[in-house]
């Protein structure tokens, strides 16, 4: 009898452990339906943005929930008003892998049409800034918004300039997610207005790859009617869900999901400011440092045959010298650029297990969102495809 009970205990312990590991490995998607309650969003021709956004979010979530490897988190499932910062924090507390905010566009020019997906960033483009102003204006409906958002003025996007360094940490993955969404829109026959950058308040406090989708213009009579129809919502929801699943297959797993610092750990605690005691200044003799040797700058072009792996550390609008001091002491850094964004990579190996060690080295140096990338015969491919070789 004791042996049987021991076996039963062992069996259920292993079962619980297996289920626990499985649940922890799920891809978490935070879906955010824009606006809500007294915040109607854009209203044209009887079409109300808050209602359309919620309807599409629920449909996207329903599709994703059929996938056993995905958990869905909603910022709202009913007609309620949620503060912008709380929307991001819902995703942070859940340690979501991505944050997707869904909206409808509008323009006094009722001929404007098409869909676009935004990533967090500063922009000098007038139309991008106007889109951000329109969505950010909701903060004025929140109590004490000036204190809550540290003096942010929704009519002056430049007051968000201090956020640029933080947003660059997730820029490359955000662009990849936005690109996947726009490609799926094109495949369903929608007009694509592209992937754009703008300073959206709802995105800046989400510590993960995040995007804001403008599904189309409800100010356009034809497009607005389709967005407000059951068939139109089903179509666009399926497109968004497929794009998220495609992104998951590309970037989640194969060693890229074991992030050291979770979003919930990056949420800002309440700051307590102590007044330091007055002390006499200590004059120190300046330390004379030897100039750091500058390695040859290598633009990343994988020309070797076969498969090789690298660790992508970050993406930035700034071009940095490829010296260890700029990369937390890491050497063997390479860079690629598309003209606007510079991507920085660490290491280079044809061995996948060695690549995973390089990834852990990068994360130990503070690059918690670093991930593996792969090349085959000089062409960038997914890690999964590289592993098939």
mmCIF file of C-alpha atoms in Angstrom:
data_model
loop_
_atom_site.group_PDB
_atom_site.id
_atom_site.type_symbol
_atom_site.label_atom_id
_atom_site.label_comp_id
_atom_site.label_asym_id
_atom_site.label_seq_id
_atom_site.Cartn_x
_atom_site.Cartn_y
_atom_site.Cartn_z
ATOM 1 C CA UNK A 1 0.000 0.000 0.000
ATOM 2 C CA UNK A 2 2.855 2.394 0.852
ATOM 3 C CA UNK A 3 4.558 1.698 -2.482
ATOM 4 C CA UNK A 4 1.312 2.393 -4.385
ATOM 5 C CA UNK A 5 0.748 5.678 -2.525
ATOM 6 C CA UNK A 6 4.351 6.690 -3.158
ATOM 7 C CA UNK A 7 3.943 6.010 -6.861
ATOM 8 C CA UNK A 8 0.710 8.005 -6.935
ATOM 9 C CA UNK A 9 2.365 10.909 -5.147
ATOM 10 C CA UNK A 10 5.300 10.829 -7.560
ATOM 11 C CA UNK A 11 2.968 10.655 -10.565
ATOM 12 C CA UNK A 12 0.890 13.657 -9.520
ATOM 13 C CA UNK A 13 3.993 15.621 -8.558
ATOM 14 C CA UNK A 14 5.473 15.072 -12.020
ATOM 15 C CA UNK A 15 2.138 15.909 -13.621
ATOM 16 C CA UNK A 16 1.902 19.172 -11.670
ATOM 17 C CA UNK A 17 5.501 20.068 -12.531
ATOM 18 C CA UNK A 18 4.914 19.372 -16.217
ATOM 19 C CA UNK A 19 1.749 21.488 -16.257
ATOM 20 C CA UNK A 20 3.512 24.286 -14.403
ATOM 21 C CA UNK A 21 6.456 24.350 -16.826
ATOM 22 C CA UNK A 22 4.050 24.262 -19.758
ATOM 23 C CA UNK A 23 2.021 27.195 -18.445
ATOM 24 C CA UNK A 24 5.156 29.248 -17.867
ATOM 25 C CA UNK A 25 6.276 28.711 -21.438
ATOM 26 C CA UNK A 26 3.097 30.088 -22.979
ATOM 27 C CA UNK A 27 3.259 33.149 -25.215
ATOM 28 C CA UNK A 28 1.338 35.938 -23.499
ATOM 29 C CA UNK A 29 -0.485 38.476 -25.648
ATOM 30 C CA UNK A 30 -1.928 41.647 -24.080
ATOM 31 C CA UNK A 31 -4.796 43.015 -26.198
ATOM 32 C CA UNK A 32 -5.890 46.596 -25.624
ATOM 33 C CA UNK A 33 -9.169 47.938 -27.019
ATOM 34 C CA UNK A 34 -8.751 51.694 -27.373
ATOM 35 C CA UNK A 35 -10.956 54.185 -25.489
ATOM 36 C CA UNK A 36 -14.102 53.106 -23.568
ATOM 37 C CA UNK A 37 -17.073 54.366 -21.548
ATOM 38 C CA UNK A 38 -17.181 58.204 -21.650
ATOM 39 C CA UNK A 39 -14.157 58.231 -23.998
ATOM 40 C CA UNK A 40 -15.818 57.478 -27.338
ATOM 41 C CA UNK A 41 -12.752 57.979 -29.502
ATOM 42 C CA UNK A 42 -13.541 59.048 -33.052
ATOM 43 C CA UNK A 43 -17.191 59.181 -34.096
ATOM 44 C CA UNK A 44 -18.205 59.479 -37.763
ATOM 45 C CA UNK A 45 -21.354 58.530 -39.680
ATOM 46 C CA UNK A 46 -22.712 56.726 -36.616
ATOM 47 C CA UNK A 47 -19.561 54.618 -36.268
ATOM 48 C CA UNK A 48 -18.025 54.765 -32.766
ATOM 49 C CA UNK A 49 -14.350 53.885 -32.357
ATOM 50 C CA UNK A 50 -14.584 52.499 -28.806
ATOM 51 C CA UNK A 51 -17.220 49.941 -29.853
ATOM 52 C CA UNK A 52 -15.406 48.795 -32.995
ATOM 53 C CA UNK A 53 -12.072 48.480 -31.178
ATOM 54 C CA UNK A 54 -13.620 46.349 -28.419
ATOM 55 C CA UNK A 55 -15.487 44.120 -30.874
ATOM 56 C CA UNK A 56 -12.313 43.414 -32.870
ATOM 57 C CA UNK A 57 -10.187 42.814 -29.739
ATOM 58 C CA UNK A 58 -12.666 40.219 -28.452
ATOM 59 C CA UNK A 59 -12.637 38.489 -31.840
ATOM 60 C CA UNK A 60 -8.823 38.500 -32.015
ATOM 61 C CA UNK A 61 -8.693 37.082 -28.493
ATOM 62 C CA UNK A 62 -11.188 34.352 -29.314
ATOM 63 C CA UNK A 63 -9.029 33.190 -32.235
ATOM 64 C CA UNK A 64 -5.798 33.287 -30.216
ATOM 65 C CA UNK A 65 -7.347 31.428 -27.283
ATOM 66 C CA UNK A 66 -7.833 28.397 -29.556
ATOM 67 C CA UNK A 67 -4.035 28.099 -29.630
ATOM 68 C CA UNK A 68 -2.920 26.080 -26.578
ATOM 69 C CA UNK A 69 0.456 27.829 -26.595
ATOM 70 C CA UNK A 70 -1.014 31.328 -26.162
ATOM 71 C CA UNK A 71 -2.458 33.137 -23.145
ATOM 72 C CA UNK A 72 -4.525 36.261 -23.808
ATOM 73 C CA UNK A 73 -4.703 39.218 -21.432
ATOM 74 C CA UNK A 74 -7.307 41.947 -22.010
ATOM 75 C CA UNK A 75 -7.057 45.509 -20.742
ATOM 76 C CA UNK A 76 -10.835 45.694 -21.043
ATOM 77 C CA UNK A 77 -13.566 43.274 -22.133
ATOM 78 C CA UNK A 78 -16.480 45.627 -21.535
ATOM 79 C CA UNK A 79 -17.332 49.272 -22.151
ATOM 80 C CA UNK A 80 -15.168 50.663 -19.360
ATOM 81 C CA UNK A 81 -12.610 53.468 -19.133
ATOM 82 C CA UNK A 82 -9.037 52.459 -18.325
ATOM 83 C CA UNK A 83 -6.237 54.983 -17.756
ATOM 84 C CA UNK A 84 -3.516 54.830 -20.407
ATOM 85 C CA UNK A 85 -0.768 53.980 -17.927
ATOM 86 C CA UNK A 86 -2.945 51.288 -16.353
ATOM 87 C CA UNK A 87 -3.399 49.632 -19.754
ATOM 88 C CA UNK A 88 0.362 49.231 -19.998
ATOM 89 C CA UNK A 89 0.619 48.076 -16.399
ATOM 90 C CA UNK A 90 -1.981 45.360 -16.940
ATOM 91 C CA UNK A 91 0.374 43.946 -19.577
ATOM 92 C CA UNK A 92 3.416 44.463 -17.334
ATOM 93 C CA UNK A 93 1.896 42.707 -14.329
ATOM 94 C CA UNK A 94 0.968 39.753 -16.517
ATOM 95 C CA UNK A 95 4.528 39.614 -17.923
ATOM 96 C CA UNK A 96 3.084 39.731 -21.430
ATOM 97 C CA UNK A 97 5.381 39.006 -24.351
ATOM 98 C CA UNK A 98 3.725 41.598 -26.597
ATOM 99 C CA UNK A 99 1.257 44.475 -26.225
ATOM 100 C CA UNK A 100 -1.193 45.212 -29.055
ATOM 101 C CA UNK A 101 -3.420 48.302 -28.838
ATOM 102 C CA UNK A 102 -6.229 48.419 -31.393
ATOM 103 C CA UNK A 103 -7.856 51.622 -32.688
ATOM 104 C CA UNK A 104 -9.675 53.202 -35.628
ATOM 105 C CA UNK A 105 -8.295 56.140 -37.566
ATOM 106 C CA UNK A 106 -10.168 59.299 -38.573
ATOM 107 C CA UNK A 107 -9.521 62.367 -40.694
ATOM 108 C CA UNK A 108 -11.538 65.438 -41.723
ATOM 109 C CA UNK A 109 -10.649 64.380 -45.255
ATOM 110 C CA UNK A 110 -13.226 61.604 -45.603
ATOM 111 C CA UNK A 111 -11.395 60.181 -48.627
ATOM 112 C CA UNK A 112 -8.471 59.061 -46.433
ATOM 113 C CA UNK A 113 -8.314 55.283 -46.138
ATOM 114 C CA UNK A 114 -6.018 52.373 -45.324
ATOM 115 C CA UNK A 115 -4.449 50.806 -42.268
ATOM 116 C CA UNK A 116 -1.192 51.548 -40.462
ATOM 117 C CA UNK A 117 0.668 50.186 -37.456
ATOM 118 C CA UNK A 118 2.705 52.345 -35.108
ATOM 119 C CA UNK A 119 5.690 51.592 -32.910
ATOM 120 C CA UNK A 120 6.808 53.827 -30.065
ATOM 121 C CA UNK A 121 9.215 56.600 -31.052
ATOM 122 C CA UNK A 122 9.703 60.272 -31.708
ATOM 123 C CA UNK A 123 8.792 61.563 -35.144
ATOM 124 C CA UNK A 124 9.042 64.804 -37.085
ATOM 125 C CA UNK A 125 6.322 63.715 -39.498
ATOM 126 C CA UNK A 126 3.298 65.987 -39.026
ATOM 127 C CA UNK A 127 0.671 63.322 -39.753
ATOM 128 C CA UNK A 128 2.332 60.835 -37.367
ATOM 129 C CA UNK A 129 2.437 63.447 -34.612
ATOM 130 C CA UNK A 130 -1.186 64.360 -35.217
ATOM 131 C CA UNK A 131 -2.204 60.709 -34.896
ATOM 132 C CA UNK A 132 -0.376 60.545 -31.563
ATOM 133 C CA UNK A 133 -1.952 63.801 -30.378
ATOM 134 C CA UNK A 134 -5.426 62.470 -31.180
ATOM 135 C CA UNK A 135 -4.903 59.268 -29.184
ATOM 136 C CA UNK A 136 -2.949 60.931 -26.350
ATOM 137 C CA UNK A 137 -5.661 63.535 -25.776
ATOM 138 C CA UNK A 138 -7.560 60.950 -23.702
ATOM 139 C CA UNK A 139 -5.186 61.566 -20.760
ATOM 140 C CA UNK A 140 -6.987 64.860 -20.114
ATOM 141 C CA UNK A 141 -10.004 62.765 -19.061
ATOM 142 C CA UNK A 142 -7.956 61.216 -16.264
ATOM 143 C CA UNK A 143 -7.788 62.720 -12.777
ATOM 144 C CA UNK A 144 -4.521 64.524 -11.957
ATOM 145 C CA UNK A 145 -3.041 63.534 -15.313
ATOM 146 C CA UNK A 146 -0.301 66.187 -15.156
ATOM 147 C CA UNK A 147 1.073 64.690 -11.950
ATOM 148 C CA UNK A 148 0.499 61.094 -13.078
ATOM 149 C CA UNK A 149 2.341 61.624 -16.357
ATOM 150 C CA UNK A 150 5.102 63.858 -14.991
ATOM 151 C CA UNK A 151 4.025 67.053 -16.719
ATOM 152 C CA UNK A 152 3.280 65.440 -20.085
ATOM 153 C CA UNK A 153 1.329 67.711 -22.430
ATOM 154 C CA UNK A 154 -0.653 65.728 -25.038
ATOM 155 C CA UNK A 155 -0.425 68.728 -27.388
ATOM 156 C CA UNK A 156 3.382 68.792 -27.174
ATOM 157 C CA UNK A 157 4.879 65.402 -28.123
ATOM 158 C CA UNK A 158 8.365 66.755 -27.448
ATOM 159 C CA UNK A 159 7.613 66.428 -23.715
ATOM 160 C CA UNK A 160 8.070 62.688 -24.261
ATOM 161 C CA UNK A 161 11.652 63.097 -25.498
ATOM 162 C CA UNK A 162 13.054 61.518 -22.322
ATOM 163 C CA UNK A 163 11.386 58.248 -23.272
ATOM 164 C CA UNK A 164 13.401 57.658 -26.434
ATOM 165 C CA UNK A 165 16.187 55.602 -24.861
ATOM 166 C CA UNK A 166 13.705 53.341 -23.074
ATOM 167 C CA UNK A 167 11.665 52.712 -26.211
ATOM 168 C CA UNK A 168 14.700 51.725 -28.281
ATOM 169 C CA UNK A 169 15.152 48.558 -26.215
ATOM 170 C CA UNK A 170 12.078 47.015 -27.846
ATOM 171 C CA UNK A 171 12.142 48.840 -31.159
ATOM 172 C CA UNK A 172 13.391 46.084 -33.420
ATOM 173 C CA UNK A 173 10.917 43.466 -32.183
ATOM 174 C CA UNK A 174 8.121 46.036 -32.268
ATOM 175 C CA UNK A 175 8.948 46.794 -35.902
ATOM 176 C CA UNK A 176 8.965 43.064 -36.675
ATOM 177 C CA UNK A 177 5.517 42.653 -35.088
ATOM 178 C CA UNK A 178 4.165 45.739 -36.870
ATOM 179 C CA UNK A 179 5.568 44.464 -40.173
ATOM 180 C CA UNK A 180 3.852 41.117 -39.697
ATOM 181 C CA UNK A 181 0.541 42.894 -39.072
ATOM 182 C CA UNK A 182 0.858 45.116 -42.142
ATOM 183 C CA UNK A 183 1.803 42.169 -44.378
ATOM 184 C CA UNK A 184 -1.331 40.344 -43.294
ATOM 185 C CA UNK A 185 -3.435 43.447 -43.980
ATOM 186 C CA UNK A 186 -2.000 43.573 -47.500
ATOM 187 C CA UNK A 187 -2.784 39.884 -48.031
ATOM 188 C CA UNK A 188 -6.428 40.514 -47.145
ATOM 189 C CA UNK A 189 -6.550 43.283 -49.757
ATOM 190 C CA UNK A 190 -6.386 46.311 -47.472
ATOM 191 C CA UNK A 191 -4.457 49.431 -48.389
ATOM 192 C CA UNK A 192 -1.300 49.618 -46.270
ATOM 193 C CA UNK A 193 -0.088 52.990 -45.040
ATOM 194 C CA UNK A 194 2.997 51.285 -43.607
ATOM 195 C CA UNK A 195 4.796 50.908 -40.298
ATOM 196 C CA UNK A 196 5.325 54.263 -38.579
ATOM 197 C CA UNK A 197 6.777 55.774 -35.419
ATOM 198 C CA UNK A 198 4.983 58.187 -33.113
ATOM 199 C CA UNK A 199 5.009 59.019 -29.364
ATOM 200 C CA UNK A 200 1.875 57.214 -28.132
ATOM 201 C CA UNK A 201 1.434 57.465 -24.379
ATOM 202 C CA UNK A 202 -0.319 54.080 -24.181
ATOM 203 C CA UNK A 203 2.823 52.385 -25.530
ATOM 204 C CA UNK A 204 5.652 54.056 -23.661
ATOM 205 C CA UNK A 205 5.227 52.316 -20.278
ATOM 206 C CA UNK A 206 4.736 48.810 -21.688
ATOM 207 C CA UNK A 207 8.039 46.983 -21.142
ATOM 208 C CA UNK A 208 7.829 44.627 -24.107
ATOM 209 C CA UNK A 209 7.489 44.802 -27.899
ATOM 210 C CA UNK A 210 4.358 46.884 -28.447
ATOM 211 C CA UNK A 211 2.368 48.302 -31.308
ATOM 212 C CA UNK A 212 -0.697 50.429 -31.919
ATOM 213 C CA UNK A 213 -2.885 49.434 -34.869
ATOM 214 C CA UNK A 214 -5.064 51.909 -36.754
ATOM 215 C CA UNK A 215 -7.377 49.437 -38.527
ATOM 216 C CA UNK A 216 -8.804 51.946 -40.972
ATOM 217 C CA UNK A 217 -10.642 55.268 -41.202
ATOM 218 C CA UNK A 218 -14.154 55.340 -39.776
ATOM 219 C CA UNK A 219 -14.353 58.844 -41.270
ATOM 220 C CA UNK A 220 -14.320 57.170 -44.694
ATOM 221 C CA UNK A 221 -17.956 56.124 -45.376
ATOM 222 C CA UNK A 222 -17.024 52.876 -47.132
ATOM 223 C CA UNK A 223 -14.197 51.819 -44.829
ATOM 224 C CA UNK A 224 -16.103 52.900 -41.729
ATOM 225 C CA UNK A 225 -19.118 50.806 -42.695
ATOM 226 C CA UNK A 226 -16.936 47.742 -43.206
ATOM 227 C CA UNK A 227 -15.148 48.226 -39.880
ATOM 228 C CA UNK A 228 -18.543 48.479 -38.174
ATOM 229 C CA UNK A 229 -19.831 45.273 -39.783
ATOM 230 C CA UNK A 230 -19.619 41.767 -38.367
ATOM 231 C CA UNK A 231 -17.950 40.386 -41.491
ATOM 232 C CA UNK A 232 -15.463 43.256 -41.667
ATOM 233 C CA UNK A 233 -14.510 42.800 -38.012
ATOM 234 C CA UNK A 234 -14.119 39.032 -38.405
ATOM 235 C CA UNK A 235 -11.856 39.577 -41.406
ATOM 236 C CA UNK A 236 -9.560 42.082 -39.751
ATOM 237 C CA UNK A 237 -9.503 40.127 -36.463
ATOM 238 C CA UNK A 238 -8.353 37.017 -38.308
ATOM 239 C CA UNK A 239 -5.656 39.045 -40.056
ATOM 240 C CA UNK A 240 -4.331 40.480 -36.766
ATOM 241 C CA UNK A 241 -4.446 37.083 -35.032
ATOM 242 C CA UNK A 242 -2.559 35.416 -37.896
ATOM 243 C CA UNK A 243 0.090 38.128 -37.743
ATOM 244 C CA UNK A 244 0.561 37.591 -33.999
ATOM 245 C CA UNK A 245 0.850 33.825 -34.469
ATOM 246 C CA UNK A 246 3.405 34.343 -37.253
ATOM 247 C CA UNK A 247 5.430 36.652 -34.979
ATOM 248 C CA UNK A 248 5.275 34.086 -32.170
ATOM 249 C CA UNK A 249 6.662 31.377 -34.448
ATOM 250 C CA UNK A 250 9.492 33.650 -35.554
ATOM 251 C CA UNK A 251 10.596 35.200 -32.266
ATOM 252 C CA UNK A 252 9.266 33.151 -29.335
ATOM 253 C CA UNK A 253 11.075 29.953 -28.384
ATOM 254 C CA UNK A 254 14.401 28.542 -29.575
ATOM 255 C CA UNK A 255 16.107 30.213 -26.622
ATOM 256 C CA UNK A 256 14.622 33.675 -27.228
ATOM 257 C CA UNK A 257 11.893 33.576 -24.582
ATOM 258 C CA UNK A 258 13.987 33.076 -21.444
ATOM 259 C CA UNK A 259 14.099 36.763 -20.518
ATOM 260 C CA UNK A 260 15.978 37.453 -17.282
ATOM 261 C CA UNK A 261 14.087 40.630 -16.364
ATOM 262 C CA UNK A 262 10.311 40.344 -16.663
ATOM 263 C CA UNK A 263 8.049 43.330 -17.477
ATOM 264 C CA UNK A 264 6.545 43.212 -13.980
ATOM 265 C CA UNK A 265 10.036 43.705 -12.569
ATOM 266 C CA UNK A 266 10.566 46.846 -14.647
ATOM 267 C CA UNK A 267 7.502 48.694 -13.369
ATOM 268 C CA UNK A 268 8.595 51.852 -11.625
ATOM 269 C CA UNK A 269 8.271 51.775 -7.805
ATOM 270 C CA UNK A 270 7.138 54.773 -5.803
ATOM 271 C CA UNK A 271 10.154 57.041 -5.445
ATOM 272 C CA UNK A 272 11.183 58.177 -1.966
ATOM 273 C CA UNK A 273 13.510 61.179 -1.999
ATOM 274 C CA UNK A 274 15.786 61.582 0.997
ATOM 275 C CA UNK A 275 17.467 64.890 1.679
ATOM 276 C CA UNK A 276 21.184 64.117 1.954
ATOM 277 C CA UNK A 277 23.195 65.497 4.841
ATOM 278 C CA UNK A 278 25.452 68.414 3.969
ATOM 279 C CA UNK A 279 29.038 67.273 3.585
ATOM 280 C CA UNK A 280 32.210 68.922 2.458
ATOM 281 C CA UNK A 281 33.139 68.176 -1.117
ATOM 282 C CA UNK A 282 35.958 65.697 -1.564
ATOM 283 C CA UNK A 283 38.389 66.715 -4.268
ATOM 284 C CA UNK A 284 39.675 63.705 -6.142
ATOM 285 C CA UNK A 285 42.658 63.534 -8.398
ATOM 286 C CA UNK A 286 41.277 62.810 -11.853
ATOM 287 C CA UNK A 287 42.069 59.341 -13.100
ATOM 288 C CA UNK A 288 43.906 59.277 -16.395
ATOM 289 C CA UNK A 289 42.394 56.598 -18.579
ATOM 290 C CA UNK A 290 44.090 55.048 -21.519
ATOM 291 C CA UNK A 291 42.183 55.556 -24.765
ATOM 292 C CA UNK A 292 40.138 52.522 -25.632
ATOM 293 C CA UNK A 293 41.225 50.727 -28.742
ATOM 294 C CA UNK A 294 38.710 51.061 -31.528
ATOM 295 C CA UNK A 295 38.058 47.865 -33.427
ATOM 296 C CA UNK A 296 37.297 47.972 -37.083
ATOM 297 C CA UNK A 297 33.640 48.815 -37.661
ATOM 298 C CA UNK A 298 31.923 45.901 -39.349
ATOM 299 C CA UNK A 299 28.689 46.487 -41.168
ATOM 300 C CA UNK A 300 26.752 43.251 -40.710
ATOM 301 C CA UNK A 301 26.620 41.380 -43.979
ATOM 302 C CA UNK A 302 26.645 37.638 -43.432
ATOM 303 C CA UNK A 303 28.569 36.447 -46.456
ATOM 304 C CA UNK A 304 29.777 33.074 -45.199
ATOM 305 C CA UNK A 305 28.182 29.957 -46.582
ATOM 306 C CA UNK A 306 26.079 27.687 -44.412
ATOM 307 C CA UNK A 307 24.255 28.737 -41.248
ATOM 308 C CA UNK A 308 25.494 31.118 -38.586
ATOM 309 C CA UNK A 309 23.917 32.644 -35.488
ATOM 310 C CA UNK A 310 24.324 35.989 -33.763
ATOM 311 C CA UNK A 311 22.756 37.665 -30.750
ATOM 312 C CA UNK A 312 20.861 40.855 -31.510
ATOM 313 C CA UNK A 313 21.395 43.210 -28.580
ATOM 314 C CA UNK A 314 19.423 46.288 -29.542
ATOM 315 C CA UNK A 315 18.162 48.608 -32.239
ATOM 316 C CA UNK A 316 18.616 52.350 -32.127
ATOM 317 C CA UNK A 317 18.380 55.494 -34.175
ATOM 318 C CA UNK A 318 21.918 56.320 -33.048
ATOM 319 C CA UNK A 319 25.103 55.033 -34.629
ATOM 320 C CA UNK A 320 27.507 53.867 -31.934
ATOM 321 C CA UNK A 321 31.173 53.011 -32.081
ATOM 322 C CA UNK A 322 31.605 49.257 -31.814
ATOM 323 C CA UNK A 323 33.737 49.373 -28.674
ATOM 324 C CA UNK A 324 33.132 47.334 -25.484
ATOM 325 C CA UNK A 325 32.342 50.381 -23.337
ATOM 326 C CA UNK A 326 29.299 51.097 -25.500
ATOM 327 C CA UNK A 327 27.994 47.546 -25.032
ATOM 328 C CA UNK A 328 28.399 46.821 -21.324
ATOM 329 C CA UNK A 329 31.843 45.322 -21.870
ATOM 330 C CA UNK A 330 30.879 42.953 -24.693
ATOM 331 C CA UNK A 331 33.295 42.661 -27.616
ATOM 332 C CA UNK A 332 32.926 41.099 -31.067
ATOM 333 C CA UNK A 333 30.097 43.489 -31.924
ATOM 334 C CA UNK A 334 28.789 43.980 -35.448
ATOM 335 C CA UNK A 335 26.162 46.303 -36.860
ATOM 336 C CA UNK A 336 23.613 46.474 -39.657
ATOM 337 C CA UNK A 337 21.569 49.432 -40.827
ATOM 338 C CA UNK A 338 18.668 50.134 -43.129
ATOM 339 C CA UNK A 339 19.494 53.838 -43.165
ATOM 340 C CA UNK A 340 17.321 54.862 -40.220
ATOM 341 C CA UNK A 341 17.707 52.097 -37.638
ATOM 342 C CA UNK A 342 21.011 50.613 -36.494
ATOM 343 C CA UNK A 343 20.932 47.035 -35.210
ATOM 344 C CA UNK A 344 23.740 45.794 -32.982
ATOM 345 C CA UNK A 345 24.772 42.134 -32.835
ATOM 346 C CA UNK A 346 27.077 40.195 -30.543
ATOM 347 C CA UNK A 347 29.120 37.118 -31.455
ATOM 348 C CA UNK A 348 29.058 34.906 -34.520
ATOM 349 C CA UNK A 349 28.906 31.105 -34.499
ATOM 350 C CA UNK A 350 27.620 28.234 -36.581
ATOM 351 C CA UNK A 351 26.916 26.196 -33.433
ATOM 352 C CA UNK A 352 23.431 26.649 -31.981
ATOM 353 C CA UNK A 353 24.423 25.576 -28.453
ATOM 354 C CA UNK A 354 27.289 28.072 -28.513
ATOM 355 C CA UNK A 355 24.841 30.714 -29.739
ATOM 356 C CA UNK A 356 22.612 30.054 -26.723
ATOM 357 C CA UNK A 357 25.620 30.571 -24.444
ATOM 358 C CA UNK A 358 26.318 33.884 -26.176
ATOM 359 C CA UNK A 359 22.682 34.846 -25.594
ATOM 360 C CA UNK A 360 23.000 34.116 -21.884
ATOM 361 C CA UNK A 361 26.232 36.148 -21.774
ATOM 362 C CA UNK A 362 24.425 39.101 -23.340
ATOM 363 C CA UNK A 363 21.534 38.875 -20.899
ATOM 364 C CA UNK A 364 23.929 38.635 -17.979
ATOM 365 C CA UNK A 365 25.416 41.928 -19.188
ATOM 366 C CA UNK A 366 22.010 43.602 -18.964
ATOM 367 C CA UNK A 367 20.545 42.977 -22.424
ATOM 368 C CA UNK A 368 17.416 41.291 -21.102
ATOM 369 C CA UNK A 369 15.553 41.541 -24.423
ATOM 370 C CA UNK A 370 18.385 40.192 -26.575
ATOM 371 C CA UNK A 371 17.461 37.377 -28.937
ATOM 372 C CA UNK A 372 19.046 35.049 -31.475
ATOM 373 C CA UNK A 373 19.066 35.748 -35.199
ATOM 374 C CA UNK A 374 20.225 33.443 -37.953
ATOM 375 C CA UNK A 375 21.646 33.652 -41.459
ATOM 376 C CA UNK A 376 21.822 31.060 -44.174
ATOM 377 C CA UNK A 377 24.269 31.658 -47.024
ATOM 378 C CA UNK A 378 24.311 35.366 -46.177
ATOM 379 C CA UNK A 379 20.525 35.743 -46.057
ATOM 380 C CA UNK A 380 18.660 36.350 -42.817
ATOM 381 C CA UNK A 381 16.285 33.509 -41.943
ATOM 382 C CA UNK A 382 14.301 32.501 -38.866
ATOM 383 C CA UNK A 383 16.108 30.543 -36.160
ATOM 384 C CA UNK A 384 13.632 27.728 -36.672
ATOM 385 C CA UNK A 385 14.470 27.521 -40.351
ATOM 386 C CA UNK A 386 18.208 27.585 -39.597
ATOM 387 C CA UNK A 387 17.834 24.690 -37.184
ATOM 388 C CA UNK A 388 16.316 22.534 -39.904
ATOM 389 C CA UNK A 389 19.650 22.521 -41.741
#
